[in-house]
Short mmCIF file of C-alpha atoms in Angstrom, two decimals:
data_model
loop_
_atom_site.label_atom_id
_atom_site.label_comp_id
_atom_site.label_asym_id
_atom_site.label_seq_id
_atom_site.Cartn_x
_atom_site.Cartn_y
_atom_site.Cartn_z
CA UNK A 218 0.00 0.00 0.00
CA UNK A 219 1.52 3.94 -0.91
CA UNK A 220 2.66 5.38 2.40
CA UNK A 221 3.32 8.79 0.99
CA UNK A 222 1.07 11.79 1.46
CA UNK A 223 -2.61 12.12 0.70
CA UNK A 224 -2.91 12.99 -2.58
CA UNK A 225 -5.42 14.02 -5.05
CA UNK A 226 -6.64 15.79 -8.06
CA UNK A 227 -8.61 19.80 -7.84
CA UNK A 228 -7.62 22.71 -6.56
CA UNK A 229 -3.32 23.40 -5.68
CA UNK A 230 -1.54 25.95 -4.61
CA UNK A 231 -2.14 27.77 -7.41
CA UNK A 232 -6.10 28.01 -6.77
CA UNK A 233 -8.68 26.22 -9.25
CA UNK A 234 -7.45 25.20 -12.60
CA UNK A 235 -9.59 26.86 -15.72
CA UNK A 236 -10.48 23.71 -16.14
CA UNK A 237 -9.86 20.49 -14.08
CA UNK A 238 -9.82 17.08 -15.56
CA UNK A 239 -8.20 15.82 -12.62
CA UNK A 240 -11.42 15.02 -10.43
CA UNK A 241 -14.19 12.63 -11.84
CA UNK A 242 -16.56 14.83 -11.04
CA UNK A 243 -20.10 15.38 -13.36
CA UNK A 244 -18.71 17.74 -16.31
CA UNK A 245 -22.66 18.50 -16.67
CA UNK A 246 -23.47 20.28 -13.06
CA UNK A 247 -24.20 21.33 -11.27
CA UNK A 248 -27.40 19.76 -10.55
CA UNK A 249 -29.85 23.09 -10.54
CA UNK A 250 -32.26 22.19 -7.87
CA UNK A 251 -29.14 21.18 -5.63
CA UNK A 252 -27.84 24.61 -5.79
CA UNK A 253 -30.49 26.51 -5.12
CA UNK A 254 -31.04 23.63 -1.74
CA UNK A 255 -27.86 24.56 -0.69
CA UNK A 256 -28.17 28.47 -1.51
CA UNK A 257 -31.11 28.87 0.45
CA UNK A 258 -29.80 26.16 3.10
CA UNK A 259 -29.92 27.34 6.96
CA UNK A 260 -26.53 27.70 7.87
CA UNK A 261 -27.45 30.02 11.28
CA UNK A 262 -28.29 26.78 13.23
CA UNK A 263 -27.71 23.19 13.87
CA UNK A 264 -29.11 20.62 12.00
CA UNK A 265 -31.23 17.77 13.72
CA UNK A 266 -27.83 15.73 15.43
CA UNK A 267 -29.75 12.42 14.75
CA UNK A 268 -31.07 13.10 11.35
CA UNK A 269 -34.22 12.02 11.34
CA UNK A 270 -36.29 13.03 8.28
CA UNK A 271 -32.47 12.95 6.20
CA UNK A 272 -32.12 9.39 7.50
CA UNK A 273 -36.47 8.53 6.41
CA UNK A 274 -35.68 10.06 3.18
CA UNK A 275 -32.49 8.54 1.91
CA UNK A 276 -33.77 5.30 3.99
CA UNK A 277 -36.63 5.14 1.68
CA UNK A 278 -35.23 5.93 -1.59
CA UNK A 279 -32.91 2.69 -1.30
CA UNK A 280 -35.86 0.51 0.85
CA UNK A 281 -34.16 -0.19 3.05
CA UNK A 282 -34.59 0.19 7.23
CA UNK A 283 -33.70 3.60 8.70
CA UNK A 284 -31.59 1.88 11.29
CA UNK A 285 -28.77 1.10 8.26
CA UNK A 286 -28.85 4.48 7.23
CA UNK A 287 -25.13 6.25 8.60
CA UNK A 288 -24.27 9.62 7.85
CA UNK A 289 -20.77 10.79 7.02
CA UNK A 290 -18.91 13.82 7.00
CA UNK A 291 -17.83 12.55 3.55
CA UNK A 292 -16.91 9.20 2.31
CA UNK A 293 -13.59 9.43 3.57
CA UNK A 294 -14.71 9.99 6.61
CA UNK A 295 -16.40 6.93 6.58
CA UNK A 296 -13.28 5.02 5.31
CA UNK A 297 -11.27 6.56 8.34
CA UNK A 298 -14.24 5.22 10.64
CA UNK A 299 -14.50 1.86 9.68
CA UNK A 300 -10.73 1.25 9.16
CA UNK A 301 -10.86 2.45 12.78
CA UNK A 302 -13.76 0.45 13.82
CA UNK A 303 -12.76 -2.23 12.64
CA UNK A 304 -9.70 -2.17 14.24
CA UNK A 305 -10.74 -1.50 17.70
CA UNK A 306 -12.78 -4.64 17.40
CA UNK A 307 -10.07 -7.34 16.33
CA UNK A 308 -8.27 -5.65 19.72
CA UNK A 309 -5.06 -7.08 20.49
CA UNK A 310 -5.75 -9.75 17.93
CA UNK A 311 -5.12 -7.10 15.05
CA UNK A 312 -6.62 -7.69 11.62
CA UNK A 313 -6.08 -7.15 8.03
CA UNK A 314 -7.01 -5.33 5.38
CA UNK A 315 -7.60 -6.27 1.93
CA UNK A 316 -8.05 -3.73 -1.14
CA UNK A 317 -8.12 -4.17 -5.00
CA UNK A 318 -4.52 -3.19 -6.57
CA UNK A 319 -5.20 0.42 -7.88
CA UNK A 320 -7.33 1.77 -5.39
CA UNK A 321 -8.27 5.57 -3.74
CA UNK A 322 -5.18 6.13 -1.69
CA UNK A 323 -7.73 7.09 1.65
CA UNK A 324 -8.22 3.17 1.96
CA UNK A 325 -4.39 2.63 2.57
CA UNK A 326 -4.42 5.54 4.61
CA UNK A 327 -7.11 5.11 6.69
CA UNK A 328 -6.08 1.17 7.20
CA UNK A 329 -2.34 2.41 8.14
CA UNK A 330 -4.27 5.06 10.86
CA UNK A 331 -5.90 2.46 12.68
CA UNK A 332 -3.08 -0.40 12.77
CA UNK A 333 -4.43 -2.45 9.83
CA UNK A 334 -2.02 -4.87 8.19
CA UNK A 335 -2.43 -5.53 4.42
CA UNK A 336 -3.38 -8.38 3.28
CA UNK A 337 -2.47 -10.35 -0.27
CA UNK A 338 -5.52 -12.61 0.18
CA UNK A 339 -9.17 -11.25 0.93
CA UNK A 340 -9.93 -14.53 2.99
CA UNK A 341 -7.28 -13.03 5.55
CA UNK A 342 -8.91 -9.89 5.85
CA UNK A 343 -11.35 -8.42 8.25
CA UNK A 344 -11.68 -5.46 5.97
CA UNK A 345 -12.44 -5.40 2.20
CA UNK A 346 -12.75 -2.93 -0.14
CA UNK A 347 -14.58 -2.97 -3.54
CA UNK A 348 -14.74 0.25 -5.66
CA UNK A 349 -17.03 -0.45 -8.82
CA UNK A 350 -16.56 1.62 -11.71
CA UNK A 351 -13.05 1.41 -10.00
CA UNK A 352 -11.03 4.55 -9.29
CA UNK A 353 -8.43 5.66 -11.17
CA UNK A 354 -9.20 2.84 -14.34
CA UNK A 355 -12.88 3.37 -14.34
CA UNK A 356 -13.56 0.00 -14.97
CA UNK A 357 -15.71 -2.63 -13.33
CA UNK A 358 -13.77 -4.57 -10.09
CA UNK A 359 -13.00 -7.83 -11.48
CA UNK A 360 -14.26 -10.89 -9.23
CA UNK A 361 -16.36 -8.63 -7.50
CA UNK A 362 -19.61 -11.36 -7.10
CA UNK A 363 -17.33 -13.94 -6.39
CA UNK A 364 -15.67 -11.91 -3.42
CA UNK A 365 -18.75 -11.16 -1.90
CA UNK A 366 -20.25 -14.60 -2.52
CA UNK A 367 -17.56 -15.57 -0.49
CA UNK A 368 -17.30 -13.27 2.46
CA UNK A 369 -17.45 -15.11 5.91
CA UNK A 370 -19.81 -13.42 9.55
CA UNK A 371 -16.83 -11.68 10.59
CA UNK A 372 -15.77 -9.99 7.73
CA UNK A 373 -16.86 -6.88 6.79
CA UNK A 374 -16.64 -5.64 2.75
CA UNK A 375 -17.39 -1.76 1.86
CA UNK A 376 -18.64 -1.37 -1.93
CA UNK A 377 -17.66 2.25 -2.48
CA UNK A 378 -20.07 3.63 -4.88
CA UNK A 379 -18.84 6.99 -5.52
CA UNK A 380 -19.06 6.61 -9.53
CA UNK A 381 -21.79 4.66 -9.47
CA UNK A 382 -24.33 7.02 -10.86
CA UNK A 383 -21.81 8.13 -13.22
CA UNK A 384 -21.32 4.44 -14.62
CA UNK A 385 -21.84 5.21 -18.75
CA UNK A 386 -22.23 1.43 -19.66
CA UNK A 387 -23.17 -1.92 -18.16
CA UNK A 388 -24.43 -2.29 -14.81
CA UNK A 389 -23.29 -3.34 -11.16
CA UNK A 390 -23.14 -6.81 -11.53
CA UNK A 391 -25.08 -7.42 -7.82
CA UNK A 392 -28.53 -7.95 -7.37
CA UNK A 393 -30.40 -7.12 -4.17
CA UNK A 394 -29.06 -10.10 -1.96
CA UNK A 395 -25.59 -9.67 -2.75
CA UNK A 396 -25.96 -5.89 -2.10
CA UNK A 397 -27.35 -6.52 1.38
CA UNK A 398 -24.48 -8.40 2.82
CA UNK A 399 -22.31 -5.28 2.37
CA UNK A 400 -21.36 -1.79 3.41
CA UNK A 401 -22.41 0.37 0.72
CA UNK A 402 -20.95 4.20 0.64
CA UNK A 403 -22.36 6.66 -1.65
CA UNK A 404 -21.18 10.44 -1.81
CA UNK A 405 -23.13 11.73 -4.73
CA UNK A 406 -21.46 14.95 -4.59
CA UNK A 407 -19.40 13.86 -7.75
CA UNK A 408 -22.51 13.17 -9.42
CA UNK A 409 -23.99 16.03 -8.88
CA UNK A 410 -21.13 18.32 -9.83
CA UNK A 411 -20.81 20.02 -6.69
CA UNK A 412 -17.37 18.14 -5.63
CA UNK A 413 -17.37 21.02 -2.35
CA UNK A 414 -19.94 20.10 -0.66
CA UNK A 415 -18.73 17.13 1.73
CA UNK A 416 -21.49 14.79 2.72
CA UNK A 417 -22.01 11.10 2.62
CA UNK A 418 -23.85 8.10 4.35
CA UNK A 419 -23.33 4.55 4.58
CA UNK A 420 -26.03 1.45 4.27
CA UNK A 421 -25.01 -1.52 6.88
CA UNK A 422 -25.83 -4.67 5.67
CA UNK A 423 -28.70 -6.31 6.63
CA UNK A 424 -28.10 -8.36 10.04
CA UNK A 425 -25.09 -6.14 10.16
CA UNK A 426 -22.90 -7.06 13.65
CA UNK A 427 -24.66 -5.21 16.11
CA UNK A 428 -20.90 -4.12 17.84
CA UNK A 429 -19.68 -2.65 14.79
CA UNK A 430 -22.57 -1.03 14.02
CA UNK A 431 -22.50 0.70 17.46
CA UNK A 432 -18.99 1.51 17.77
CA UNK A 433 -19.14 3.48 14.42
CA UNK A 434 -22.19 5.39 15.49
CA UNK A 435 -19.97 6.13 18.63
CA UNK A 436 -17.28 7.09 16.42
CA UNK A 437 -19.19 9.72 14.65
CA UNK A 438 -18.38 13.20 15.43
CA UNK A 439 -21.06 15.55 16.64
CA UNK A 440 -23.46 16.59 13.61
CA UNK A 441 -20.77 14.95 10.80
CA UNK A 442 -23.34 16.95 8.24
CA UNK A 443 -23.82 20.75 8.64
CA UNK A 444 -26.71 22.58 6.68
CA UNK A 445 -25.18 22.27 3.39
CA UNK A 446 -24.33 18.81 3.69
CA UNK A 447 -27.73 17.64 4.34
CA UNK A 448 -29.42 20.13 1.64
CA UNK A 449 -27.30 18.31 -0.47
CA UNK A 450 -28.12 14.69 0.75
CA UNK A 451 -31.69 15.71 0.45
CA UNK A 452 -31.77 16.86 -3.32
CA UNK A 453 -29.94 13.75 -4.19
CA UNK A 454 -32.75 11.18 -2.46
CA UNK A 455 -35.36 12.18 -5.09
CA UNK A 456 -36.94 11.21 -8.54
CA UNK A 457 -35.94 14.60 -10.38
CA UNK A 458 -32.12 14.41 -9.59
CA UNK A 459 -31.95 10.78 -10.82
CA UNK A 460 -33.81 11.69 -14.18
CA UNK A 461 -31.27 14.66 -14.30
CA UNK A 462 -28.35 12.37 -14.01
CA UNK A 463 -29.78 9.90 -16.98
CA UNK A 464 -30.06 12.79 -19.06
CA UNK A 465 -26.27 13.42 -18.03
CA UNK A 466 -25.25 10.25 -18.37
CA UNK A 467 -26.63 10.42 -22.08
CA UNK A 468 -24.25 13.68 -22.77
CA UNK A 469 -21.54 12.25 -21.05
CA UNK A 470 -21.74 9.39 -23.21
CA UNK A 471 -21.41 11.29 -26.00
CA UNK A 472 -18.23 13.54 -24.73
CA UNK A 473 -16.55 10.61 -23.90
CA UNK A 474 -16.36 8.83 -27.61
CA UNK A 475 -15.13 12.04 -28.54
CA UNK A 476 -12.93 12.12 -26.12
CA UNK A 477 -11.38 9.42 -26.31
CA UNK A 478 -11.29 8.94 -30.03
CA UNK A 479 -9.33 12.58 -29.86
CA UNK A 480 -6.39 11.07 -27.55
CA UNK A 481 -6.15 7.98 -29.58
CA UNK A 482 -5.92 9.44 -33.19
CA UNK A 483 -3.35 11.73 -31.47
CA UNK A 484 -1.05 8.74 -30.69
CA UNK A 485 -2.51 8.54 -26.64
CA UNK A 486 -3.06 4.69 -25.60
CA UNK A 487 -6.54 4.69 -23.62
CA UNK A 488 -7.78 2.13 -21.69
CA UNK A 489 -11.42 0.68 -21.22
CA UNK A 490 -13.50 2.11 -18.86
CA UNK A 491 -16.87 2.29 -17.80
CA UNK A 492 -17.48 5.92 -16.14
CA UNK A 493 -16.97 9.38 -16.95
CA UNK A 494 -13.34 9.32 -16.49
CA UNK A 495 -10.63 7.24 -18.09
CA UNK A 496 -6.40 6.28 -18.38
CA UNK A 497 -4.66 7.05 -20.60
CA UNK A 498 -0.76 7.35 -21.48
CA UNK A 499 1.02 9.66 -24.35
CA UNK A 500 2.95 6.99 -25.89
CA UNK A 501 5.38 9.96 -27.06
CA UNK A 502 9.04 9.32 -26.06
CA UNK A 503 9.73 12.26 -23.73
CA UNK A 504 6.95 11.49 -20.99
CA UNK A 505 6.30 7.38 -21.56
CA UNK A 506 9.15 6.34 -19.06
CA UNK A 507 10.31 8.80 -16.62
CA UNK A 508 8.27 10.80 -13.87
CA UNK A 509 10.88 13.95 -14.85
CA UNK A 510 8.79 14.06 -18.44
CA UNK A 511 5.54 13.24 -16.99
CA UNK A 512 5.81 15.89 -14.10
CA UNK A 513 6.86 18.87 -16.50
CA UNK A 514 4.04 17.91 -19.22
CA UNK A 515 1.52 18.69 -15.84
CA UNK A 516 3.39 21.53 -15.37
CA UNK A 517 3.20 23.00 -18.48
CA UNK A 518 -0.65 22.13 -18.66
CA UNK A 519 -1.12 23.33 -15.58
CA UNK A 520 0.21 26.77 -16.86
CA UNK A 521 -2.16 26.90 -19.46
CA UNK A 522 -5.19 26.22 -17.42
CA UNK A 523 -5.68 22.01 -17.38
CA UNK A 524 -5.22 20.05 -14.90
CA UNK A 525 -4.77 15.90 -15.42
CA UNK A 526 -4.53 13.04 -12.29
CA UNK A 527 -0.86 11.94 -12.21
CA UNK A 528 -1.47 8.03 -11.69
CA UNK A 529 1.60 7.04 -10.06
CA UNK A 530 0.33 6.99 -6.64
CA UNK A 531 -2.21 4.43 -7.52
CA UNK A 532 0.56 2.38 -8.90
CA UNK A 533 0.13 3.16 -12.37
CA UNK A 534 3.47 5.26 -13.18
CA UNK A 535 3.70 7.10 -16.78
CA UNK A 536 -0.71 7.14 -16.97
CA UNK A 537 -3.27 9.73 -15.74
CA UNK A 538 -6.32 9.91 -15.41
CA UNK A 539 -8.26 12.43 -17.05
CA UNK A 540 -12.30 13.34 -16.89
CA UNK A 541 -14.70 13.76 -19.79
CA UNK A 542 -14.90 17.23 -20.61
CA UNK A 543 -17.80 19.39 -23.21
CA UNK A 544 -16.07 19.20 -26.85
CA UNK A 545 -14.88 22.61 -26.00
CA UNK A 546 -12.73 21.88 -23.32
CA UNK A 547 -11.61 18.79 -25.39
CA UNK A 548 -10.33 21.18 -27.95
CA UNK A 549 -8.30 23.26 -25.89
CA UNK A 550 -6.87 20.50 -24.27
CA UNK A 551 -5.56 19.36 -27.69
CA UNK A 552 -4.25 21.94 -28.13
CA UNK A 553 -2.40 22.47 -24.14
CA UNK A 554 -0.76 19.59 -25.23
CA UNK A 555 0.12 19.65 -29.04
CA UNK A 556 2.29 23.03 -27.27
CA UNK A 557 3.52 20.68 -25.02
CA UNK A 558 4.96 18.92 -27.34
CA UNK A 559 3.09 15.31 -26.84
CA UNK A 560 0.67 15.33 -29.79
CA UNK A 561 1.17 16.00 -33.63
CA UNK A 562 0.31 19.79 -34.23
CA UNK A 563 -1.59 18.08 -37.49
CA UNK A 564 -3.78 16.21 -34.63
CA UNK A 565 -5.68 19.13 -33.54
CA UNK A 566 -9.27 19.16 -34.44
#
């Protein structure tokens, strides 16, 4: 697992890039009605600290039992409470974790916080992680039925399901029964386009152990959503953001072919993915082998207003990861990097 520093795409130093393809957030928001919840959110007071009509609302939306609902700060707030959870309960026994190869670097993190060991095998682990469309590849997790078909009582597996509503083909391959014998996260702030707003919440799985259930409510910090965080969580749980989101999904189809097909007729090597973000690598000889050429091409973009995911810390050296963009931000990415020197100038569109 990477022990160096948290890292991730968005904002730097430097402020917000002109245009960031470094997140995988919705190129198409921000979702209307979810602004306007969180512009005229109350933000002079408290919320409820248990929740209760959030918790009825999002409870019913995914039929489920209001006692499974969890709230989060954000989701990797929940990954630093389980990790932590999880932890305290093995005791002096310790226990493992287990996570797919390229993975969001807050699982590592979080697992290294609270004293997990990694694991190469999931039937070691007391912790599992699944992230499906996968983050950074975008692609579905590979043995994903089998690994919960085989989970054991004390094992506990979180599906993170962050891209999720932003998955452009195929479906999750679960059905209902397989879904209920695991943590599932969602954070729909990606899919909503309003990356800024941190809230999350967590559905335990049904019969979930009643000790690790109640340590990680104990765990939670005092009101883990403010005012914006539940206006948020509230827009999301409805019919009219989810027929918003299809419609995006249909766009986003779109921008991605285009997308993609631009980077490949300029000489880029992309690789299959399912969601609104992708790999890819510039098979040109001065940034496909060392980081030296890879860090001064995100320089250099980075000067003229993109921003791309450098994929070395999720063990994919010499690739990024870059979001699907309108056709107009396509085209002036071309051209960032035809300047850069990475794609023929004849390329551009």
């Amino acid at each position: 697992m990477n022990s160096g520093v948290n890292l991730h795409g968005g904002p730097d130093a430097d402020g917000v890039p002109r245009h960031d393809l470094s997140t995988n957030a919705n190129a198409c928001g921000p979702y209307p009605e979810a602004l306007r919840a969180l512009q005229s959110a109350d933000a002079r007071h408290y919320p409820d600290p248990t929740y209760t009509s959030l918790i009825i609302q999002v409870a019913a939306w995914h039929g489920v039992a209001p006692e499974r609902i969890l709230p989060a700060a954000s989701g990797s707030e929940f990954i630093q409470r389980i990790s932590t959870a999880v932890a305290l309960q093995a005791g002096a026994a310790g226990a493992a974790v287990w996570q797919p190869a390229h993975a969001y670097g807050d699982y590592a993190r979080a697992a290294r916080a609270a004293g997990l060991e990694p694991a190469d095998d999931p039937d070691r682990a007391a912790l599992l992680w699944a992230c499906d469309p996968s983050s950074p590849l975008g692609q579905p997790q590979p043995g994903l039925v089998e690994l919960v078909a085989g989970l054991r009582p004390a094992q506990s597996l979180v599906l993170d399901l962050a891209y999720e509503p932003l998955r452009l083909q195929g479906e999750l391959a679960l059905d209902e029964d397989a879904l209920d014998r695991v943590w599932r996260l969602h954070s729909p702030n990606k899919a909503l386009g309003l990356t800024g707003v941190r809230a999350a919440y967590a559905i335990a799985p049904r019969g979930a152990n009643a000790a690790l259930l109640g340590r990680l409510r104990l765990l939670a910090p005092s009101w883990p959503l403010g005012a914006h965080g539940v206006a948020l969580l509230q827009s999301w749980a409805t019919l009219d953001a989810h027929a918003w989101l299809a419609g995006c999904r249909a766009t986003l189809r779109g921008w991605k072919a285009r997308q993609v097909a631009m980077l490949q007729s300029a000489g880029w090597r992309v690789e299959p993915g399912v969601a609104n973000f992708f790999v890819a690598a510039c098979t040109c000889p001065a940034t496909a082998g060392g980081s030296l050429g890879m860090e001064n091409l995100l320089v250099s973009l980075r000067r003229q207003g993109y921003k791309l995911r450098d994929c070395t810390s999720f063990g994919l050296p010499g690739r990024l990861r870059i979001a699907v963009a309108a056709p107009e931000v396509q085209d002036g990415l071309l051209a960032a990097l035809a300047a850069c020197g990475v794609v023929p100038q004849e390329a551009q569109l």
